[in-house]
mmCIF file of C-alpha atoms and ligand atoms in Angstrom:
data_model
loop_
_atom_site.group_PDB
_atom_site.id
_atom_site.type_symbol
_atom_site.label_atom_id
_atom_site.label_comp_id
_atom_site.label_asym_id
_atom_site.label_seq_id
_atom_site.Cartn_x
_atom_site.Cartn_y
_atom_site.Cartn_z
ATOM 1 C CA MET F 1 -0.004 -0.010 0.016
ATOM 2 C CA LEU F 2 1.218 3.524 -0.818
ATOM 3 C CA ILE F 3 2.459 5.323 2.307
ATOM 4 C CA LYS F 4 0.743 8.749 2.467
ATOM 5 C CA THR F 5 1.325 11.793 4.652
ATOM 6 C CA PHE F 6 -2.337 12.055 5.678
ATOM 7 C CA SER F 7 -4.708 9.650 7.323
ATOM 8 C CA PHE F 8 -7.526 9.483 9.841
ATOM 9 C CA ASP F 9 -6.071 6.159 11.059
ATOM 10 C CA GLN F 10 -3.130 6.381 13.508
ATOM 11 C CA LEU F 11 -2.258 2.784 12.919
ATOM 12 C CA GLU F 12 -1.897 3.407 9.159
ATOM 13 C CA ILE F 13 0.475 6.318 9.890
ATOM 14 C CA LEU F 14 2.557 4.328 12.443
ATOM 15 C CA SER F 15 2.813 1.338 10.161
ATOM 16 C CA GLY F 16 3.948 3.591 7.334
ATOM 17 C CA ILE F 17 6.578 5.243 9.551
ATOM 18 C CA MET F 18 7.774 1.845 10.702
ATOM 19 C CA GLU F 19 8.024 0.530 7.156
ATOM 20 C CA LEU F 20 10.007 3.582 6.005
ATOM 21 C CA TYR F 21 12.207 4.236 9.033
ATOM 22 C CA ALA F 22 12.219 1.345 11.507
ATOM 23 C CA PRO F 23 11.442 -1.929 9.720
ATOM 24 C CA ASP F 24 12.553 -3.974 12.747
ATOM 25 C CA GLY F 25 10.423 -1.916 15.145
ATOM 26 C CA PHE F 26 11.075 1.216 17.221
ATOM 27 C CA GLU F 27 13.802 0.811 19.805
ATOM 28 C CA ALA F 28 12.427 3.061 22.552
ATOM 29 C CA ASP F 29 9.195 4.853 23.431
ATOM 30 C CA ILE F 30 9.983 7.488 26.050
ATOM 31 C CA SER F 31 6.378 8.582 26.840
ATOM 32 C CA TYR F 32 4.693 5.151 26.530
ATOM 33 C CA GLY F 33 1.346 5.897 28.205
ATOM 34 C CA ASN F 34 -0.868 2.891 27.962
ATOM 35 C CA GLY F 35 0.823 1.624 24.802
ATOM 36 C CA SER F 36 -2.082 2.477 22.493
ATOM 37 C CA PHE F 37 0.414 3.017 19.606
ATOM 38 C CA TYR F 38 1.297 -0.691 19.683
ATOM 39 C CA LYS F 39 -2.035 -2.460 19.587
ATOM 40 C CA ASN F 40 -1.248 -3.822 16.140
ATOM 41 C CA VAL F 41 2.424 -3.124 15.601
ATOM 42 C CA LYS F 42 5.579 -4.461 17.260
ATOM 43 C CA LYS F 43 6.183 -3.017 20.753
ATOM 44 C CA PRO F 44 9.462 -1.134 21.301
ATOM 45 C CA HIS F 45 12.345 -2.712 23.199
ATOM 46 C CA TYR F 46 12.598 0.080 25.830
ATOM 47 C CA LYS F 47 9.322 1.445 27.318
ATOM 48 C CA TYR F 48 9.587 4.514 29.517
ATOM 49 C CA ASP F 49 7.119 6.925 31.078
ATOM 50 C CA ILE F 50 7.357 9.393 33.949
ATOM 51 C CA ASN F 51 4.156 7.837 35.247
ATOM 52 C CA PRO F 52 4.025 4.188 34.171
ATOM 53 C CA GLN F 53 0.477 3.041 33.488
ATOM 54 C CA VAL F 54 1.034 -0.536 32.353
ATOM 55 C CA GLU F 55 3.214 -3.426 33.323
ATOM 56 C CA GLY F 56 6.684 -3.550 31.798
ATOM 57 C CA VAL F 57 7.050 0.254 31.573
ATOM 58 C CA ILE F 58 10.090 1.693 33.417
ATOM 59 C CA GLU F 59 9.772 4.986 35.227
ATOM 60 C CA ALA F 60 11.986 7.522 33.530
ATOM 61 C CA CYS F 61 11.829 11.197 32.543
ATOM 62 C CA SER F 62 12.244 11.840 28.826
ATOM 63 C CA THR F 63 14.890 14.409 29.681
ATOM 64 C CA ARG F 64 17.039 11.852 31.643
ATOM 65 C CA LEU F 65 16.993 8.460 29.967
ATOM 66 C CA PRO F 66 18.886 5.474 31.375
ATOM 67 C CA ASN F 67 20.434 4.609 28.004
ATOM 68 C CA LEU F 68 24.089 5.123 27.167
ATOM 69 C CA SER F 69 25.042 7.824 24.672
ATOM 70 C CA GLU F 70 24.773 7.122 20.942
ATOM 71 C CA THR F 71 23.237 3.646 21.383
ATOM 72 C CA LEU F 72 19.714 3.928 19.924
ATOM 73 C CA SER F 73 18.466 3.985 16.341
ATOM 74 C CA SER F 74 14.882 5.184 16.955
ATOM 75 C CA VAL F 75 12.904 6.868 19.694
ATOM 76 C CA VAL F 76 9.175 7.559 19.837
ATOM 77 C CA PHE F 77 8.064 10.656 21.787
ATOM 78 C CA ASP F 78 4.412 11.541 22.260
ATOM 79 C CA PRO F 79 4.398 14.147 25.023
ATOM 80 C CA PRO F 80 1.459 15.967 26.563
ATOM 81 C CA PHE F 81 0.405 18.870 24.345
ATOM 82 C CA LEU F 82 -2.194 20.671 26.525
ATOM 83 C CA THR F 83 -1.512 23.794 28.518
ATOM 84 C CA TYR F 84 -3.500 25.279 31.433
ATOM 85 C CA VAL F 85 -3.432 21.835 33.009
ATOM 86 C CA ARG F 86 -3.279 22.562 36.751
ATOM 87 C CA GLN F 87 -2.919 18.847 37.438
ATOM 88 C CA GLY F 88 0.530 19.088 35.796
ATOM 89 C CA ARG F 89 1.667 20.953 38.889
ATOM 90 C CA GLU F 90 -1.009 20.766 41.511
ATOM 91 C CA GLY F 91 -2.811 17.475 41.026
ATOM 92 C CA ASN F 92 -6.294 18.845 40.520
ATOM 93 C CA GLY F 93 -6.947 18.547 36.766
ATOM 94 C CA LYS F 94 -10.582 18.117 35.817
ATOM 95 C CA MET F 95 -10.443 17.642 32.084
ATOM 96 C CA ILE F 96 -10.679 14.044 30.813
ATOM 97 C CA MET F 97 -7.864 14.641 28.292
ATOM 98 C CA ALA F 98 -5.693 16.293 30.914
ATOM 99 C CA ASN F 99 -6.110 13.455 33.382
ATOM 100 C CA ARG F 100 -5.322 10.871 30.736
ATOM 101 C CA PHE F 101 -2.377 12.587 29.106
ATOM 102 C CA SER F 102 -1.243 15.190 31.699
ATOM 103 C CA GLY F 103 0.103 18.535 30.532
ATOM 104 C CA TYR F 104 1.616 21.875 31.365
ATOM 105 C CA TRP F 105 0.418 25.107 32.877
ATOM 106 C CA ARG F 106 2.243 27.673 30.715
ATOM 107 C CA TYR F 107 3.426 27.240 27.133
ATOM 108 C CA ASP F 108 7.007 27.911 28.116
ATOM 109 C CA GLU F 109 6.891 24.805 30.340
ATOM 110 C CA LEU F 110 5.919 22.752 27.285
ATOM 111 C CA GLU F 111 8.750 24.401 25.387
ATOM 112 C CA GLU F 112 11.276 23.588 28.120
ATOM 113 C CA HIS F 113 10.196 19.937 28.264
ATOM 114 C CA TYR F 114 10.282 19.532 24.477
ATOM 115 C CA LYS F 115 13.650 21.216 24.112
ATOM 116 C CA ASN F 116 15.254 19.243 26.962
ATOM 117 C CA THR F 117 13.918 15.988 25.519
ATOM 118 C CA LEU F 118 15.325 16.824 22.077
ATOM 119 C CA LYS F 119 18.671 17.390 23.795
ATOM 120 C CA GLU F 120 18.446 14.032 25.599
ATOM 121 C CA CYS F 121 17.387 12.246 22.407
ATOM 122 C CA HIS F 122 20.330 13.779 20.641
ATOM 123 C CA ARG F 123 22.537 12.260 23.320
ATOM 124 C CA VAL F 124 21.137 8.702 23.212
ATOM 125 C CA LEU F 125 20.670 8.447 19.413
ATOM 126 C CA LYS F 126 23.313 7.201 17.057
ATOM 127 C CA LYS F 127 24.186 9.407 14.080
ATOM 128 C CA LYS F 128 21.244 9.231 11.579
ATOM 129 C CA GLY F 129 18.995 7.885 14.356
ATOM 130 C CA ILE F 130 15.402 9.126 14.284
ATOM 131 C CA ILE F 131 12.772 10.534 16.614
ATOM 132 C CA VAL F 132 9.102 9.947 15.814
ATOM 133 C CA PHE F 133 7.697 13.032 17.533
ATOM 134 C CA LYS F 134 3.911 13.367 17.859
ATOM 135 C CA CYS F 135 2.670 16.869 18.566
ATOM 136 C CA GLN F 136 -0.366 19.091 18.187
ATOM 137 C CA ASP F 137 -0.845 22.855 17.721
ATOM 138 C CA ILE F 138 -2.834 24.619 20.457
ATOM 139 C CA ILE F 139 -4.540 27.883 21.287
ATOM 140 C CA HIS F 140 -3.180 29.097 24.637
ATOM 141 C CA ASN F 141 -4.319 32.290 26.229
ATOM 142 C CA HIS F 142 -6.139 33.329 23.059
ATOM 143 C CA LYS F 143 -2.957 32.883 21.037
ATOM 144 C CA MET F 144 -2.246 30.295 18.375
ATOM 145 C CA HIS F 145 0.860 28.210 19.167
ATOM 146 C CA CYS F 146 2.051 26.379 16.120
ATOM 147 C CA THR F 147 3.727 23.623 18.139
ATOM 148 C CA HIS F 148 4.606 21.437 15.189
ATOM 149 C CA ALA F 149 6.522 24.323 13.510
ATOM 150 C CA ASN F 150 8.145 25.243 16.854
ATOM 151 C CA ALA F 151 9.167 21.632 17.433
ATOM 152 C CA ILE F 152 10.769 21.439 13.991
ATOM 153 C CA ASN F 153 12.726 24.638 14.682
ATOM 154 C CA TRP F 154 13.773 23.481 18.163
ATOM 155 C CA ALA F 155 14.884 20.155 16.700
ATOM 156 C CA LYS F 156 16.896 21.865 13.934
ATOM 157 C CA GLU F 157 18.638 24.059 16.512
ATOM 158 C CA ARG F 158 19.595 20.830 18.374
ATOM 159 C CA GLY F 159 21.058 19.155 15.236
ATOM 160 C CA PHE F 160 18.136 17.254 13.724
ATOM 161 C CA SER F 161 16.658 17.529 10.258
ATOM 162 C CA LEU F 162 13.069 16.877 9.245
ATOM 163 C CA LEU F 163 12.681 13.790 7.053
ATOM 164 C CA ASP F 164 8.901 13.498 6.901
ATOM 165 C CA LEU F 165 5.734 15.037 8.354
ATOM 166 C CA PHE F 166 2.523 13.084 8.712
ATOM 167 C CA VAL F 167 -0.885 14.547 9.599
ATOM 168 C CA LEU F 168 -3.398 12.572 11.562
ATOM 169 C CA GLY F 169 -6.982 13.803 11.122
ATOM 170 C CA ALA F 170 -9.547 13.399 13.889
ATOM 171 C CA THR F 171 -13.213 12.614 13.124
ATOM 172 C CA HIS F 172 -14.314 13.788 16.594
ATOM 173 C CA ARG F 173 -12.929 15.512 19.685
ATOM 174 C CA LEU F 174 -14.064 15.505 23.284
ATOM 175 C CA PRO F 175 -16.143 18.620 24.002
ATOM 176 C CA SER F 176 -14.229 21.636 25.312
ATOM 177 C CA PRO F 177 -14.802 22.145 29.016
ATOM 178 C CA ASN F 178 -17.139 25.024 30.018
ATOM 179 C CA ARG F 179 -16.976 26.862 26.717
ATOM 180 C CA LYS F 180 -19.059 30.026 26.990
ATOM 181 C CA GLY F 181 -19.724 32.789 24.479
ATOM 182 C CA LYS F 182 -18.770 33.116 20.825
ATOM 183 C CA GLN F 183 -16.116 30.827 19.356
ATOM 184 C CA LYS F 184 -12.951 32.772 18.569
ATOM 185 C CA HIS F 185 -10.686 30.124 16.931
ATOM 186 C CA ALA F 186 -11.301 27.043 14.796
ATOM 187 C CA ARG F 187 -11.139 23.821 16.867
ATOM 188 C CA ILE F 188 -8.047 21.804 15.974
ATOM 189 C CA PHE F 189 -8.868 18.466 14.461
ATOM 190 C CA HIS F 190 -5.473 17.142 13.535
ATOM 191 C CA SER F 191 -2.083 16.246 15.030
ATOM 192 C CA PHE F 192 1.353 15.655 13.552
ATOM 193 C CA PHE F 193 3.992 12.924 13.479
ATOM 194 C CA LEU F 194 7.389 14.492 12.729
ATOM 195 C CA ILE F 195 10.256 12.282 11.625
ATOM 196 C CA LEU F 196 13.440 13.936 12.859
ATOM 197 C CA GLN F 197 16.900 12.604 12.061
ATOM 198 C CA LYS F 198 20.070 13.258 14.033
ATOM 199 C CA GLN F 199 22.702 14.780 11.736
HETATM 200 C C1 SAM E 201 -0.029 11.938 25.098
HETATM 201 S S1 SAM E 201 0.313 10.761 26.383
HETATM 202 C C2 SAM E 201 1.126 9.371 25.655
HETATM 203 C C3 SAM E 201 0.358 8.629 24.806
HETATM 204 C C4 SAM E 201 0.882 7.298 24.404
HETATM 205 N N1 SAM E 201 1.520 7.369 23.122
HETATM 206 C C5 SAM E 201 -0.389 6.446 24.402
HETATM 207 O O1 SAM E 201 -0.943 6.362 23.358
HETATM 208 O O2 SAM E 201 -0.786 6.043 25.467
HETATM 209 C C6 SAM E 201 1.679 11.527 27.164
HETATM 210 C C7 SAM E 201 2.499 10.614 28.074
HETATM 211 O O3 SAM E 201 3.701 11.299 28.395
HETATM 212 C C8 SAM E 201 4.015 11.001 29.742
HETATM 213 N N2 SAM E 201 4.931 12.037 30.211
HETATM 214 C C9 SAM E 201 4.670 13.281 30.586
HETATM 215 N N3 SAM E 201 5.769 13.930 30.958
HETATM 216 C C10 SAM E 201 6.814 13.021 30.782
HETATM 217 C C11 SAM E 201 8.215 13.082 30.981
HETATM 218 N N4 SAM E 201 8.815 14.157 31.429
HETATM 219 N N5 SAM E 201 8.919 11.998 30.697
HETATM 220 C C12 SAM E 201 8.351 10.859 30.239
HETATM 221 N N6 SAM E 201 7.038 10.718 30.050
HETATM 222 C C13 SAM E 201 6.255 11.805 30.295
HETATM 223 C C14 SAM E 201 2.652 10.969 30.442
HETATM 224 O O4 SAM E 201 2.736 10.240 31.632
HETATM 225 C C15 SAM E 201 1.787 10.314 29.374
HETATM 226 O O5 SAM E 201 1.743 8.909 29.542
#
């Protein structure tokens, strides 16, 4: 089947990425969550999360991985993308998405986490190794934050180049909490998978 940059099916995108960039499977997933990426594809060898949810996942922060330098060929990173998540700091998040995926309060906290993880991935990856980086743009404080473009720039500053960019469309989203008044921005119905290669 032709591998395309757009799909509504996450599995189709992940299988395509695997076929193109990691035919033997991804080596590490550093924000494993409940492992929903791997329902129908090979699981990674190293499974890390700051808050392990399933058996076999090792507690580790994506900014301080237990692997030796320049030893991995591929890393999957699917960090939280939401801001204004109090739970991120104070443990009182109310949104379903926030509770499931966690998040940040301010956008600069997201930026710090993403940049420090790119730095750590640069350390553990071999030359030409790849990161499969899932991200989503957001509106924060009435301002559009084009996270996928920011992440590409932060990755380039760190010594990665962009090999491919996949867009995952969503057919539905959970309702926004307590939305009142007139809508000011379009609701975001897509996310990105960036393929970044260490130079
Ligand atoms: C969007 S979810 C991951 C989704 C995962 N791909 C799945 O489908 O279940 C984000 C994950 O990142 C983890 N996380 C948040 N901060 C982290 C950090 N500093 N280091 C490692 N994992 C982190 C969260 O615990 C959560 O499981």
